[in-house]
Coordinates of C-alpha atoms in Angstrom, one line a residue:
X1 CA 32.3 22.0 1.9
X2 CA 32.6 22.0 5.8
X3 CA 32.7 19.1 8.2
X4 CA 32.2 18.4 11.8
X5 CA 32.0 15.1 14.1
X6 CA 30.7 12.2 13.2
X7 CA 27.0 11.0 13.7
X8 CA 26.7 7.0 14.8
X9 CA 24.0 6.4 11.9
X10 CA 23.2 9.0 9.1
X11 CA 19.8 8.2 7.7
X12 CA 18.5 9.2 4.6
X13 CA 14.6 9.4 4.1
X14 CA 12.5 10.3 6.7
X15 CA 9.9 8.1 5.6
X16 CA 8.0 4.9 8.1
X17 CA 11.6 2.6 8.3
X18 CA 13.7 5.7 8.0
X19 CA 11.8 8.0 11.0
X20 CA 11.6 4.8 13.1
X21 CA 15.4 4.0 12.6
X22 CA 16.4 6.5 13.5
X23 CA 13.8 7.7 17.0
X24 CA 15.4 4.2 18.3
X25 CA 18.9 4.2 17.3
X26 CA 18.3 8.0 19.4
X27 CA 16.3 6.4 21.8
X28 CA 19.6 4.0 22.5
X29 CA 21.8 7.0 22.5
X30 CA 22.9 7.5 18.9
X31 CA 23.7 10.3 17.3
X32 CA 21.7 10.5 14.7
X33 CA 20.6 13.1 11.6
X34 CA 17.9 12.5 8.7
X35 CA 18.6 13.3 5.5
X36 CA 14.8 14.5 3.5
X37 CA 14.7 16.9 0.8
X38 CA 11.2 16.6 0.1
X39 CA 8.5 15.5 3.0
X40 CA 8.1 14.2 6.9
X41 CA 6.1 10.9 6.2
X42 CA 7.6 10.0 3.3
X43 CA 4.8 8.5 0.7
X44 CA 2.6 7.1 3.7
X45 CA 2.2 10.1 5.2
X46 CA 2.1 12.2 2.6
X47 CA 0.8 11.2 -1.3
X48 CA 0.1 7.1 0.2
X49 CA -1.6 5.2 3.3
X50 CA -2.9 8.5 5.5
X51 CA -4.9 10.3 2.6
X52 CA -5.8 7.7 -0.1
X53 CA -7.4 5.9 2.9
X54 CA -9.9 9.4 3.5
X55 CA -10.6 9.5 0.1
X56 CA -11.6 6.1 0.3
X57 CA -13.7 6.5 3.5
X58 CA -15.3 8.9 1.6
X59 CA -16.2 7.3 -2.0
X60 CA -18.2 4.6 0.6
X61 CA -21.0 7.4 1.2
X62 CA -22.6 8.0 -2.2
X63 CA -23.4 3.7 -1.4
X64 CA -24.2 4.9 2.0
X65 CA -26.9 7.9 1.7
X66 CA -28.4 4.8 -0.7
X67 CA -28.5 2.3 1.6
X68 CA -29.6 5.4 4.9
X69 CA -33.5 4.4 2.4
X70 CA -34.4 0.9 3.2
X71 CA -34.0 2.3 7.0
X72 CA -36.1 4.8 7.1
X73 CA -34.3 7.4 6.5
X74 CA -35.9 10.2 3.7
X75 CA -33.5 12.6 3.4
X76 CA -32.3 12.7 -0.4
X77 CA -28.4 12.2 -0.7
X78 CA -26.5 15.5 -0.3
X79 CA -23.6 16.6 -3.2
X80 CA -20.2 16.3 -3.1
X81 CA -17.9 19.3 -3.1
X82 CA -14.0 18.0 -4.3
X83 CA -12.0 21.0 -3.1
X84 CA -13.8 20.5 0.8
X85 CA -12.4 16.8 0.4
X86 CA -9.0 17.6 -0.4
X87 CA -8.5 21.0 1.8
X88 CA -8.7 18.2 4.3
X89 CA -7.2 15.9 3.7
X90 CA -4.2 18.3 3.3
X91 CA -4.6 19.8 6.1
X92 CA -4.7 16.7 8.7
X93 CA -1.4 16.1 6.2
X94 CA 0.2 19.2 7.5
X95 CA -1.0 18.4 11.3
X96 CA 0.6 14.3 10.5
X97 CA 3.7 16.2 9.1
X98 CA 4.7 18.2 12.4
X99 CA 3.9 15.5 14.6
X100 CA 7.2 13.9 12.9
X101 CA 8.6 16.8 12.7
X102 CA 8.0 17.1 16.7
X103 CA 8.8 13.4 17.1
X104 CA 12.5 13.5 15.9
X105 CA 12.8 16.9 17.3
X106 CA 12.4 15.3 21.3
X107 CA 14.1 11.6 20.7
X108 CA 17.4 14.1 19.2
X109 CA 17.5 13.3 15.6
X110 CA 18.9 16.0 13.8
X111 CA 16.5 16.8 10.7
X112 CA 18.3 18.3 7.3
X113 CA 16.9 19.0 5.2
X114 CA 18.8 18.7 2.3
X115 CA 19.2 15.8 -1.2
X116 CA 21.5 13.2 0.1
X117 CA 23.9 11.5 -1.0
X118 CA 26.5 8.8 -0.5
X119 CA 29.6 10.6 -1.3
X120 CA 31.7 6.9 -0.1
X121 CA 32.0 5.2 2.7
X122 CA 30.6 7.1 5.5
X123 CA 30.5 9.5 4.4
X124 CA 26.8 12.3 2.8
X125 CA 26.4 15.3 1.1
X126 CA 24.3 17.1 2.5
X127 CA 24.1 20.4 0.7
X128 CA 26.7 21.4 1.3
X129 CA 27.9 20.0 4.3
X130 CA 29.6 16.5 4.4
X131 CA 27.9 14.3 7.2
X132 CA 30.4 11.5 8.8
X133 CA 28.6 8.5 10.3
X134 CA 29.4 5.4 11.7
X135 CA 25.8 4.3 10.5
X136 CA 24.3 4.6 7.1
X137 CA 20.5 4.2 6.4
X138 CA 19.5 4.8 3.1
X139 CA 15.0 4.6 3.6
X140 CA 14.6 6.2 0.4
X141 CA 11.6 4.4 -0.3
X142 CA 10.1 4.3 -3.6
X143 CA 7.9 6.7 -6.3
X144 CA 5.7 6.1 -9.2
X145 CA 6.4 4.2 -12.6
X146 CA 5.0 5.6 -15.9
X147 CA 6.8 2.9 -19.0
X148 CA 7.3 4.3 -22.1
X149 CA 4.3 5.0 -23.5
X150 CA 4.5 7.7 -26.2
X151 CA 2.3 10.2 -24.8
X152 CA 2.9 9.8 -20.9
X153 CA 3.4 13.0 -20.6
X154 CA -0.7 13.5 -20.5
X155 CA -1.4 10.3 -17.9
X156 CA -0.5 11.6 -13.7
X157 CA 0.0 9.7 -11.4
X158 CA -0.8 8.3 -7.7
X159 CA 0.7 11.3 -6.2
X160 CA -0.3 14.4 -8.4
X161 CA -5.2 13.1 -7.3
X162 CA -4.0 14.3 -4.3
X163 CA -3.7 17.7 -5.8
X164 CA -6.3 17.8 -7.7
X165 CA -7.9 21.3 -8.8
X166 CA -10.9 19.5 -10.1
X167 CA -12.3 15.6 -10.1
X168 CA -12.3 14.6 -13.3
X169 CA -15.4 13.5 -14.9
X170 CA -14.3 10.6 -16.5
X171 CA -11.1 9.1 -15.9
X172 CA -9.3 6.0 -17.1
X173 CA -7.1 4.1 -14.5
X174 CA -3.9 2.4 -16.3
X175 CA -2.9 -0.9 -14.1
X176 CA -4.1 -4.1 -12.2
X177 CA -2.5 -3.4 -8.9
X178 CA -3.7 -2.8 -5.3
X179 CA -3.2 0.2 -6.2
X180 CA -4.8 1.1 -9.5
X181 CA -7.8 -1.3 -8.1
X182 CA -8.0 0.8 -4.9
X183 CA -8.1 4.5 -7.1
X184 CA -10.7 3.0 -9.6
X185 CA -13.6 2.7 -6.3
X186 CA -13.1 5.2 -4.9
X187 CA -13.0 7.7 -8.1
X188 CA -16.3 6.2 -8.3
X189 CA -17.5 6.1 -5.1
X190 CA -17.1 10.3 -6.0
X191 CA -18.6 9.9 -8.9
X192 CA -16.2 10.2 -10.7
X193 CA -16.6 7.4 -14.3
X194 CA -14.0 5.3 -14.2
X195 CA -12.1 2.8 -17.0
X196 CA -10.0 0.4 -15.2
X197 CA -7.2 -1.6 -18.1
X198 CA -5.4 -3.8 -17.4
X199 CA -2.9 -6.0 -19.7
X200 CA -3.5 -9.5 -17.8
X201 CA -6.7 -11.5 -17.5
X202 CA -6.9 -10.4 -14.3
X203 CA -5.8 -7.8 -11.8
X204 CA -4.6 -8.1 -7.8
X205 CA -1.8 -10.9 -9.5
X206 CA -0.8 -12.3 -5.9
X207 CA -3.7 -12.5 -4.4
X208 CA -5.7 -15.2 -4.5
X209 CA -7.8 -16.2 -7.5
X210 CA -11.5 -16.3 -5.6
X211 CA -11.2 -13.2 -4.2
X212 CA -9.9 -11.8 -7.4
X213 CA -12.5 -12.7 -9.3
X214 CA -14.8 -12.2 -7.1
X215 CA -13.7 -8.4 -6.5
X216 CA -14.1 -8.3 -10.3
X217 CA -17.6 -9.2 -10.1
X218 CA -18.7 -6.5 -7.3
X219 CA -16.9 -4.0 -9.0
X220 CA -18.2 -4.0 -12.0
X221 CA -21.8 -5.3 -10.6
X222 CA -21.3 -2.0 -9.1
X223 CA -20.5 0.5 -12.5
X224 CA -16.8 0.2 -12.3
X225 CA -16.1 0.1 -15.8
X226 CA -13.2 -3.2 -16.0
X227 CA -11.3 -3.9 -19.8
X228 CA -9.2 -6.8 -18.7
X229 CA -6.3 -8.1 -21.2
X230 CA -6.1 -4.6 -22.9
X231 CA -3.3 -2.3 -23.5
X232 CA -2.7 1.2 -23.9
X233 CA 0.1 1.7 -27.6
X234 CA 0.1 5.5 -27.0
X235 CA -2.6 8.7 -25.0
X236 CA -3.5 11.8 -27.3
X237 CA -4.5 15.7 -26.2
X238 CA -8.1 15.4 -28.7
X239 CA -8.7 19.7 -26.9
X240 CA -8.7 19.3 -23.4
X241 CA -9.4 15.9 -23.4
X242 CA -6.9 12.6 -23.9
X243 CA -7.2 10.0 -26.3
X244 CA -6.1 6.3 -25.7
X245 CA -5.2 4.0 -28.5
X246 CA -5.2 0.6 -27.4
X247 CA -3.5 -2.3 -28.9
X248 CA -6.5 -3.6 -30.2
X249 CA -7.0 -1.5 -33.2
X250 CA -10.2 0.9 -30.4
X251 CA -9.9 4.3 -29.3
X252 CA -11.4 5.6 -25.5
X253 CA -11.9 9.0 -24.6
X254 CA -11.5 10.8 -21.1
X255 CA -11.0 13.8 -19.3
X256 CA -7.9 12.6 -17.7
X257 CA -5.5 9.1 -17.1
X258 CA -3.9 7.6 -14.5
X259 CA -1.6 5.8 -14.6
X260 CA -0.5 3.4 -11.6
X261 CA 1.5 0.7 -12.4
X262 CA 3.2 0.1 -10.0
X263 CA 6.5 1.4 -8.0
X264 CA 10.1 1.7 -8.4
X265 CA 13.4 2.4 -5.9
X266 CA 13.4 5.3 -5.9
X267 CA 17.8 5.5 -6.1
X268 CA 18.2 8.5 -8.4
X269 CA 21.2 11.0 -6.9
X270 CA 21.1 8.8 -4.5
X271 CA 25.1 7.7 -5.7
X272 CA 27.9 9.5 -6.7
X273 CA 30.1 8.1 -9.4
X274 CA 32.3 5.0 -7.8
X275 CA 29.8 5.2 -4.3
X276 CA 27.3 2.9 -5.6
X277 CA 25.6 -0.9 -4.7
X278 CA 24.9 -3.8 -5.4
X279 CA 21.2 -4.1 -7.2
X280 CA 19.0 -5.7 -9.0
X281 CA 17.6 -5.4 -12.0
X282 CA 15.0 -2.8 -11.2
X283 CA 16.9 -0.7 -9.2
X284 CA 16.2 -2.2 -6.3
X285 CA 19.5 -2.3 -3.5
X286 CA 19.8 -5.8 -2.2
X287 CA 20.3 -6.4 1.3
X288 CA 21.1 -9.2 3.3
X289 CA 18.7 -10.7 6.4
X290 CA 20.3 -7.5 8.3
X291 CA 20.3 -4.9 5.9
X292 CA 24.0 -5.0 4.7
X293 CA 24.2 -3.8 1.3
X294 CA 27.9 -4.6 -0.2
X295 CA 29.1 -1.6 1.2
X296 CA 30.8 -1.7 5.3
X297 CA 28.1 0.3 7.1
X298 CA 25.8 1.0 4.6
X299 CA 22.0 0.2 5.4
X300 CA 19.1 0.1 3.3
X301 CA 15.6 -0.7 4.3
X302 CA 11.5 -0.1 3.0
X303 CA 10.4 0.0 -0.5
X304 CA 14.0 1.2 -1.4
X305 CA 14.6 -2.7 -1.2
X306 CA 11.3 -4.0 -2.8
X307 CA 11.3 -6.7 -0.4
X308 CA 7.2 -6.2 0.8
X309 CA 5.7 -2.8 -0.4
X310 CA 4.1 -2.1 3.2
X311 CA 4.4 0.5 5.6
X312 CA 4.1 -1.5 8.7
X313 CA 7.0 -4.1 7.0
X314 CA 9.7 -0.6 6.4
X315 CA 9.1 0.2 10.7
X316 CA 9.5 -4.1 11.6
X317 CA 12.6 -2.7 9.9
X318 CA 13.4 -0.1 11.3
X319 CA 13.1 -0.8 15.0
X320 CA 14.9 -4.4 14.1
X321 CA 17.7 -2.6 12.7
X322 CA 18.5 0.6 15.6
X323 CA 18.0 -2.4 18.5
X324 CA 20.8 -4.0 16.6
X325 CA 23.1 -2.2 16.2
X326 CA 23.3 0.7 18.8
X327 CA 20.6 -1.5 22.0
X328 CA 22.4 -3.7 24.7
X329 CA 19.3 -6.1 24.2
X330 CA 19.6 -6.0 20.3
X331 CA 18.4 -9.3 18.5
X332 CA 19.9 -11.8 17.2
X333 CA 16.7 -14.1 14.5
X334 CA 15.9 -11.5 12.1
X335 CA 12.3 -10.9 11.1
X336 CA 10.2 -13.2 10.0
X337 CA 8.6 -12.5 6.3
X338 CA 5.8 -14.9 7.4
X339 CA 1.9 -14.3 7.7
X340 CA 2.5 -11.0 6.9
X341 CA -1.7 -9.6 6.5
X342 CA -2.5 -7.1 4.1
X343 CA -5.7 -5.3 3.0
X344 CA -6.7 -3.6 0.2
X345 CA -9.1 -0.7 0.5
X346 CA -10.6 -1.4 -3.0
X347 CA -14.7 -1.5 -2.2
X348 CA -15.4 -4.5 -1.3
X349 CA -12.1 -4.7 0.6
X350 CA -9.3 -6.7 0.6
X351 CA -8.2 -8.7 4.1
X352 CA -5.8 -11.0 3.9
X353 CA -2.4 -12.9 6.1
X354 CA -1.1 -16.7 5.0
X355 CA -0.8 -18.3 1.4
X356 CA -3.8 -18.5 -1.3
X357 CA -5.0 -21.6 -2.1
X358 CA -3.0 -22.0 -4.9
X359 CA 0.4 -21.4 -2.6
X360 CA -0.6 -23.1 -0.4
X361 CA -1.2 -26.2 -3.1
X362 CA 2.2 -26.4 -4.1
X363 CA 3.6 -26.0 -0.7
X364 CA 1.2 -28.4 0.9
X365 CA -0.2 -30.8 -1.7
X366 CA -3.7 -31.8 -0.1
X367 CA -5.8 -29.4 1.5
X368 CA -8.9 -28.2 2.4
X369 CA -10.4 -25.2 1.9
X370 CA -13.6 -23.1 3.2
X371 CA -15.7 -20.4 1.5
X372 CA -18.4 -18.7 2.4
X373 CA -20.5 -16.0 -0.1
X374 CA -23.2 -14.7 1.9
X375 CA -25.3 -10.9 1.5
X376 CA -23.9 -9.2 4.4
X377 CA -26.9 -8.2 7.3
X378 CA -26.9 -4.4 6.8
X379 CA -28.4 -5.3 3.2
X380 CA -31.1 -7.3 3.7
X381 CA -33.6 -4.4 3.4
X382 CA -32.8 -3.8 0.3
X383 CA -32.3 -4.6 -3.5
X384 CA -28.1 -3.6 -2.5
X385 CA -25.8 -5.7 -4.6
X386 CA -23.3 -6.0 -2.4
X387 CA -21.5 -9.6 -0.9
X388 CA -18.8 -11.3 0.9
X389 CA -16.6 -14.0 0.6
X390 CA -14.5 -15.2 3.6
X391 CA -12.4 -18.1 3.4
X392 CA -10.2 -20.8 4.5
X393 CA -7.1 -22.8 3.4
X394 CA -5.6 -25.3 5.9
X395 CA -2.4 -28.3 5.4
X396 CA -5.0 -31.4 6.0
X397 CA -1.9 -33.2 7.7
X398 CA -1.4 -30.4 10.7
X399 CA -5.2 -28.8 10.7
X400 CA -3.2 -25.5 10.8
X401 CA -5.5 -22.6 9.2
X402 CA -2.0 -21.5 6.3
X403 CA -4.1 -18.7 4.2
X404 CA -7.4 -16.7 5.4
X405 CA -9.1 -14.3 3.3
X406 CA -11.4 -12.4 2.3
X407 CA -13.6 -9.1 0.7
X408 CA -15.8 -7.1 2.0
X409 CA -17.1 -4.5 4.4
X410 CA -14.4 -3.9 7.1
X411 CA -12.1 -6.4 5.4
X412 CA -9.0 -5.2 7.2
X413 CA -10.5 -4.2 10.8
X414 CA -11.5 -7.8 10.7
X415 CA -8.2 -10.0 9.2
X416 CA -5.9 -8.2 11.5
X417 CA -7.9 -9.6 14.6
X418 CA -7.6 -12.6 12.3
X419 CA -4.0 -12.1 11.8
X420 CA -3.1 -12.6 15.4
X421 CA -5.0 -16.3 15.1
X422 CA -3.0 -16.5 12.3
X423 CA 0.1 -15.6 13.8
X424 CA 0.3 -18.4 16.2
X425 CA -0.4 -21.0 15.2
X426 CA -3.6 -21.6 15.1
X427 CA -5.1 -24.8 13.5
X428 CA -9.2 -25.1 12.1
X429 CA -10.1 -26.3 15.4
X430 CA -8.7 -23.7 17.2
X431 CA -11.1 -22.0 14.7
X432 CA -14.4 -24.5 15.6
X433 CA -13.8 -23.8 19.8
X434 CA -13.7 -20.5 18.6
X435 CA -17.6 -19.1 19.8
X436 CA -18.6 -16.2 17.4
X437 CA -19.6 -12.7 18.2
X438 CA -23.7 -13.2 16.8
X439 CA -24.2 -11.0 14.1
X440 CA -21.3 -10.2 13.3
X441 CA -19.7 -11.0 9.1
X442 CA -16.8 -12.2 11.6
X443 CA -18.7 -14.9 12.5
X444 CA -18.9 -16.0 9.8
X445 CA -14.3 -17.1 9.6
X446 CA -15.5 -19.3 13.3
X447 CA -18.9 -21.7 12.1
X448 CA -17.3 -22.8 8.5
X449 CA -17.8 -26.3 8.3

């Protein structure tokens, strides 16, 4: 293998966190190489957040065409062509891949399209080369997890949905997290008969219980078939269809099965024998508050550490680490993982920041809870059952708003704005002093009494 002079930073993985760290480090004058064997931009750009949101937009048009009749539009509902959506999405993702490439090249980062493997401290194998580096960063993200169910090879994962040759008529979505719930909504909105199966009592574990229950009622009202306390024992091929054998002895026949049962850290083939780091039971790489692993000079961030699997978190971690290693004004304090806003693009959308009611009760004790469940103005001219739920959780002793949750149209957009207030420590009195914009749904957050 050939050798060369050392790099200041070698990044393995060109997803959100890796690209941000590489670009920032190069901007501070570091000599940087980034390794990627699949696609630039990682999961988020290629088979995650970005194409998923495009599909989520598409899934809303059916309801909008129906709603238009209540406003006097009499045109019949247009037909939907899956291939057009799929191929337009692919064209845009290809453009974004090129954008990422230009960003890296313009920053002075060397792009190496090869699998990266740590072979020793400060050494990375990349094809027939060995790269020597002062610092190595692992930012390989995660990959879909499918449990060891007999017939698992008959199921697809979320990555597969973005390139389907045709949409199935019926699909079983197995899982209860945000990916499963989002795709259950998206597929239903695109005309697929959807059965979502989850082994627990209620999906979206970790979100506020009021939000979880509200979204379940809304999705069921829209026609999504939700099967809670239901587990799959095995999957069987029956002609061109799939038969799910359930734990209760029943069966369910569908055209396709999607397993969205979580993601696991992507560490396969990442370490040569004897070059590994400390990892948790699920494979996540252990790091300290400065993203240092158990090996000196070796760092990890983003989904491969399984802290918070969110793109903005990986971006912030990448920026922090690049500044810490290479900037003159390096930050001292570690990142704060409190009050990180997030959204779920199911239908209705979910936006949330801060603590759930249960978490707040355990931390603060006495709380004040404010809820508003209402029919948005845009639906009042017809018979749509769409509703919105908003909720504020207030620590009674300090009057501080410690949790803000919403399920309804544009929840992510609305909660992003309120996230600034929550991050600044806003109190309920601050909310009460704020005049609302009328008529909007968002004003409900500042008028709840």
